[in-house]
Amino acid sequence: MNYGAEVEVTIARVRAEVSRLHAELTRYELVIWTGGNISARVPGADLFIIKPSGVSYDDLAPENMILCDFDGVVIEATPGSNRSPSSDTAAHAYVYRHMPEVGGVVHTHSTYATAWAARGEAIPCVITAMADEFGGEIPVGPFAIIGDDSIGVAIVETLTGHRSRAVLMQNHGVFTIGADAKDAVKAAVMAEDVARTVHISRQLGTPLPIAPEAIDALFDRYQNVYGQSALPTSRR
Amino acid sequence: MNYGAEVEVTIARVRAEVSRLHAELTRYELVIWTGGNISARVPGADLFIIKPSGVSYDDLAPENMILCDFDGVVIEATPGSNRSPSSDTAAHAYVYRHMPEVGGVVHTHSTYATAWAARGEAIPCVITAMADEFGGEIPVGPFAIIGDDSIGVAIVETLTGHRSRAVLMQNHGVFTIGADAKDAVKAAVMAEDVARTVHISRQLGTPLPIAPEAIDALFDRYQNVYGQSALPTSRR
Amino acid sequence: MNYGAEVEVTIARVRAEVSRLHAELTRYELVIWTGGNISARVPGADLFIIKPSGVSYDDLAPENMILCDFDGVVIEATPGSNRSPSSDTAAHAYVYRHMPEVGGVVHTHSTYATAWAARGEAIPCVITAMADEFGGEIPVGPFAIIGDDSIGVAIVETLTGHRSRAVLMQNHGVFTIGADAKDAVKAAVMAEDVARTVHISRQLGTPLPIAPEAIDALFDRYQNVYGQSALPTSRR
Amino acid sequence: MNYGAEVEVTIARVRAEVSRLHAELTRYELVIWTGGNISARVPGADLFIIKPSGVSYDDLAPENMILCDFDGVVIEATPGSNRSPSSDTAAHAYVYRHMPEVGGVVHTHSTYATAWAARGEAIPCVITAMADEFGGEIPVGPFAIIGDDSIGVAIVETLTGHRSRAVLMQNHGVFTIGADAKDAVKAAVMAEDVARTVHISRQLGTPLPIAPEAIDALFDRYQNVYGQSALPTSRR
């Protein structure tokens, strides 16, 4: 299939970006083995690029990223290969279909975020970096079976109207969204960092709450003065 | 001893694979100093390749891997060297003798898995990645003295008829099996990851259980739809 | 603006040092993504060099460090770029204005220090390395809004007359000061190390106190016999 | 001073070994900044080589290691430099004077070992790797002031007649001894590993004890069958 020269150039750029961003997941030890995945919307088309299933992080390259449509159907894999896309492709596709402002989606089983998720417990906003980045708690979505639309539905329902770009899926792991893939990766890195810091703080007592108006002020300043995200404020 | 050209080629390939896979143990920080070991069955012969005893991970190479028979007797070490095989060789040999479907065995003292083992406590299945990979809890085997068949017997007794490819040996560490050595290494990596995540989740409360039928569905999907292991379903 | 040849040479040297020292923050995993920042006073001028805002640690270089005056106003950024300085610039500037003996300031959200900060709890001095380096507990400053003088005021009020070169800002993170930037970086590295060790010790019981006179003796020996800091003893 | 050609060759070899072994302390994250130190006896002379004080691990090299006599007096530092030896030199010297079977000494403030030390609590022997390596618990020495013979005396008193090659100095850190420097480094690596594993195991319950006769059997097997140490059995 050919989408015209302009879209083809965009696809090539997004392939390279999605491939390259996976190195941030290993750098911050958010993933092991072949787990975790990043996708990015192809601007100007109802398409996205996602990691292949079961390929080592050492072997990821622009040319083995998979091009899918918004039903999660593979449009283009590496010529001559039979790589299938990430087993979470249906969830990514559902998010792109229902959240037009989202340009990137990330999924990991990062340790501390998953530990909160296993208890079905939201992460309370008790550090300023969390107020900056997430504008409040990181919420929990329901237990959902892997492989159909259930996870996508849960992500969209939980994050719509919520400031947080991260959602803990109960007993499972964390999904993050962003204006683009890099923004979603940043949210995944920050989500694990705050999950860890708040966990450790709670081990020896109760973290002090931050007043809601201070959370609002921190979030507003960070998103509007220092933020560089293209997600509209109402979304974030 | 000469096993014929075909087996000799296979032996050379397995030497290289076993040597190379040890880098995954250090990458994921499952081992320190000279601890831990990987072995692999030589397909088509009653032989396996195992790590030498007391050699630094920096110095492992295909040519210093040790070839043993299924009694754990050294058949071939590096010419001119007097390297002895891993002190866990008897346990590996026992597994190959009694579990013909197993092609690889891994042993580590990885931190979190060993912490559960020191309490003699199985790791409960409260995260979906664990249901995918192990199909339920990771069981505990008995306290067993090192150096004779005791550990091998315990591994075979605990894992026979169990979905888990990992067993915690009480007060000791973890052994994993797989269709091949890479599959066993993956099980060792995943076992430590779930041991850590479930430990951390339990530090601040009680993880929510996953319903047994959901565990079954996750395991079945992962093994049959996405799994690439050659271990028959009844085994895994 | 031109400060004369001698100051220009000094500025170039400080740019290089501040850029280079940021690698210690990633080496010791005190920062993630673009978080954290280091600044250094330009000896002989009312100026300091600070990290730019929102630039990846991979891309930091002497030429993109920002030159500011003591009101936090940018004097010189990379020609042709519109980089703004760290969002914590006002806090750094306030410290340089009010603490003439301070030559370097560091800010991080390092995990364990921030965990203590989230509870608003000072770190007790129960290990000799902490007595050596900080001469007693690491104190906590108040909750302060980011972006104006509040944090600078809190740092100066908390650390004036205190032996510690580190202060935990409630619900936020840690700021450290030093005779020069390297000394402040060392304090940031040591603060996280003692925050972690004391946290872990407290998880399983109560660390034994060190007698105040032993703390004094350790601090005195370390600062006077082995210390190489230019901060006057009364300050440290 | 000249010790004759043979001793000079030995000194050069030991300088290189001590320098090189420090990389194991950073590899296993037992030290930060310039902390920690390794020394080695010069066989055939009442001399030892030790790390200089306050030098970055990046800059350690055979030529900046310091040669001392058994009173801790510097015999030879780098020509033209005024480097002083580690501030723990007196403790190392005392050990060499009083324990002729010891060929290497290591000191670190590794996190988990120091956490036990801060509570003044011995690490119980509840994992087989600890029985292998230490033959029982890792004991605690008293609180001792840094800089004179106090620490050396405490090390010798605590470890004489004890199987363990590691001692936790209360509120301070860990010292290890060995037949040579590499053996002492191994003990430092293993001590932190068991300190961490036993700590984590205890966080969620009580580790199961290992029967004393099983500890004896494990220790005996490891030291005599697999051990390659030159320390006489009575010592280890």
mmCIF file of N, CA and C in Angstrom, chain B residues 196-236:
data_model
loop_
_atom_site.group_PDB
_atom_site.id
_atom_site.type_symbol
_atom_site.label_atom_id
_atom_site.label_comp_id
_atom_site.label_asym_id
_atom_site.label_seq_id
_atom_site.Cartn_x
_atom_site.Cartn_y
_atom_site.Cartn_z
ATOM 1 N N ARG B 196 10.595 -9.895 42.750
ATOM 2 C CA ARG B 196 10.816 -8.520 43.209
ATOM 3 C C ARG B 196 9.504 -7.730 43.245
ATOM 4 N N THR B 197 8.739 -7.796 42.181
ATOM 5 C CA THR B 197 7.515 -6.992 42.102
ATOM 6 C C THR B 197 6.510 -7.428 43.169
ATOM 7 N N VAL B 198 6.335 -8.725 43.350
ATOM 8 C CA VAL B 198 5.362 -9.199 44.345
ATOM 9 C C VAL B 198 5.859 -8.871 45.756
ATOM 10 N N HIS B 199 7.162 -9.007 45.989
ATOM 11 C CA HIS B 199 7.730 -8.619 47.291
ATOM 12 C C HIS B 199 7.397 -7.156 47.595
ATOM 13 N N ILE B 200 7.694 -6.290 46.631
ATOM 14 C CA ILE B 200 7.503 -4.851 46.856
ATOM 15 C C ILE B 200 6.022 -4.543 47.039
ATOM 16 N N SER B 201 5.183 -5.196 46.268
ATOM 17 C CA SER B 201 3.736 -4.964 46.425
ATOM 18 C C SER B 201 3.287 -5.354 47.833
ATOM 19 N N ARG B 202 3.790 -6.474 48.334
ATOM 20 C CA ARG B 202 3.402 -6.966 49.668
ATOM 21 C C ARG B 202 3.931 -6.088 50.787
ATOM 22 N N GLN B 203 4.966 -5.301 50.540
ATOM 23 C CA GLN B 203 5.516 -4.474 51.618
ATOM 24 C C GLN B 203 4.499 -3.483 52.162
ATOM 25 N N LEU B 204 3.577 -3.038 51.327
ATOM 26 C CA LEU B 204 2.624 -2.002 51.765
ATOM 27 C C LEU B 204 1.190 -2.496 51.787
ATOM 28 N N GLY B 205 0.983 -3.802 51.812
ATOM 29 C CA GLY B 205 -0.386 -4.302 51.864
ATOM 30 C C GLY B 205 -0.479 -5.664 51.221
ATOM 31 N N THR B 206 -1.683 -6.039 50.845
ATOM 32 C CA THR B 206 -1.907 -7.360 50.277
ATOM 33 C C THR B 206 -2.292 -7.231 48.814
ATOM 34 N N PRO B 207 -1.485 -7.792 47.917
ATOM 35 C CA PRO B 207 -1.871 -7.745 46.501
ATOM 36 C C PRO B 207 -3.214 -8.441 46.298
ATOM 37 N N LEU B 208 -3.986 -7.945 45.349
ATOM 38 C CA LEU B 208 -5.276 -8.559 45.029
ATOM 39 C C LEU B 208 -5.035 -9.880 44.308
ATOM 40 N N PRO B 209 -5.810 -10.900 44.647
ATOM 41 C CA PRO B 209 -5.637 -12.173 43.921
ATOM 42 C C PRO B 209 -6.148 -12.045 42.486
ATOM 43 N N ILE B 210 -5.626 -12.893 41.610
ATOM 44 C CA ILE B 210 -6.194 -13.033 40.255
ATOM 45 C C ILE B 210 -7.008 -14.325 40.274
ATOM 46 N N ALA B 211 -8.220 -14.275 39.744
ATOM 47 C CA ALA B 211 -9.090 -15.457 39.744
ATOM 48 C C ALA B 211 -8.410 -16.599 38.995
ATOM 49 N N PRO B 212 -8.530 -17.839 39.511
ATOM 50 C CA PRO B 212 -7.867 -18.986 38.866
ATOM 51 C C PRO B 212 -8.212 -19.117 37.379
ATOM 52 N N GLU B 213 -9.460 -18.834 37.016
ATOM 53 C CA GLU B 213 -9.817 -18.981 35.593
ATOM 54 C C GLU B 213 -9.155 -17.897 34.747
ATOM 55 N N ALA B 214 -8.915 -16.718 35.335
ATOM 56 C CA ALA B 214 -8.177 -15.680 34.601
ATOM 57 C C ALA B 214 -6.709 -16.090 34.445
ATOM 58 N N ILE B 215 -6.148 -16.689 35.480
ATOM 59 C CA ILE B 215 -4.764 -17.198 35.374
ATOM 60 C C ILE B 215 -4.685 -18.239 34.259
ATOM 61 N N ASP B 216 -5.660 -19.151 34.239
ATOM 62 C CA ASP B 216 -5.661 -20.185 33.195
ATOM 63 C C ASP B 216 -5.747 -19.564 31.802
ATOM 64 N N ALA B 217 -6.617 -18.573 31.661
ATOM 65 C CA ALA B 217 -6.795 -17.940 30.341
ATOM 66 C C ALA B 217 -5.520 -17.217 29.913
ATOM 67 N N LEU B 218 -4.901 -16.513 30.839
ATOM 68 C CA LEU B 218 -3.670 -15.784 30.513
ATOM 69 C C LEU B 218 -2.560 -16.757 30.114
ATOM 70 N N PHE B 219 -2.412 -17.827 30.893
ATOM 71 C CA PHE B 219 -1.357 -18.806 30.619
ATOM 72 C C PHE B 219 -1.586 -19.471 29.267
ATOM 73 N N ASP B 220 -2.839 -19.863 29.031
ATOM 74 C CA ASP B 220 -3.161 -20.546 27.788
ATOM 75 C C ASP B 220 -2.886 -19.642 26.579
ATOM 76 N N ARG B 221 -3.358 -18.395 26.627
ATOM 77 C CA ARG B 221 -3.126 -17.451 25.532
ATOM 78 C C ARG B 221 -1.627 -17.264 25.285
ATOM 79 N N TYR B 222 -0.870 -17.016 26.376
ATOM 80 C CA TYR B 222 0.553 -16.705 26.233
ATOM 81 C C TYR B 222 1.331 -17.889 25.665
ATOM 82 N N GLN B 223 1.011 -19.092 26.146
ATOM 83 C CA GLN B 223 1.762 -20.272 25.718
ATOM 84 C C GLN B 223 1.387 -20.686 24.299
ATOM 85 N N ASN B 224 0.112 -20.498 23.935
ATOM 86 C CA ASN B 224 -0.335 -21.047 22.655
ATOM 87 C C ASN B 224 -0.404 -20.009 21.549
ATOM 88 N N VAL B 225 -0.783 -18.787 21.892
ATOM 89 C CA VAL B 225 -0.883 -17.778 20.850
ATOM 90 C C VAL B 225 0.450 -17.076 20.637
ATOM 91 N N TYR B 226 1.061 -16.667 21.771
ATOM 92 C CA TYR B 226 2.285 -15.884 21.650
ATOM 93 C C TYR B 226 3.540 -16.673 21.974
ATOM 94 N N GLY B 227 3.375 -17.792 22.647
ATOM 95 C CA GLY B 227 4.551 -18.542 23.093
ATOM 96 C C GLY B 227 5.298 -19.130 21.915
ATOM 97 N N GLN B 228 6.601 -19.226 22.042
ATOM 98 C CA GLN B 228 7.390 -19.836 20.976
ATOM 99 C C GLN B 228 8.212 -21.001 21.517
ATOM 100 N N SER B 229 7.830 -21.470 22.689
ATOM 101 C CA SER B 229 8.588 -22.539 23.326
ATOM 102 C C SER B 229 8.260 -23.870 22.688
ATOM 103 N N ALA B 230 9.233 -24.756 22.701
ATOM 104 C CA ALA B 230 9.024 -26.107 22.186
ATOM 105 C C ALA B 230 8.594 -27.090 23.277
ATOM 106 N N LEU B 231 8.534 -26.604 24.545
ATOM 107 C CA LEU B 231 8.064 -27.502 25.606
ATOM 108 C C LEU B 231 6.602 -27.804 25.346
ATOM 109 N N PRO B 232 6.201 -29.088 25.345
ATOM 110 C CA PRO B 232 4.794 -29.412 25.101
ATOM 111 C C PRO B 232 3.905 -28.763 26.158
ATOM 112 N N THR B 233 2.656 -28.451 25.789
ATOM 113 C CA THR B 233 1.745 -27.744 26.682
ATOM 114 C C THR B 233 1.556 -28.474 28.007
ATOM 115 N N SER B 234 1.494 -29.802 27.938
ATOM 116 C CA SER B 234 1.267 -30.559 29.171
ATOM 117 C C SER B 234 2.379 -30.294 30.192
ATOM 118 N N ARG B 235 3.587 -30.062 29.672
ATOM 119 C CA ARG B 235 4.722 -29.780 30.543
ATOM 120 C C ARG B 235 4.657 -28.365 31.105
ATOM 121 N N ARG B 236 4.302 -27.408 30.263
ATOM 122 C CA ARG B 236 4.378 -26.011 30.650
ATOM 123 C C ARG B 236 3.028 -25.496 31.093
#
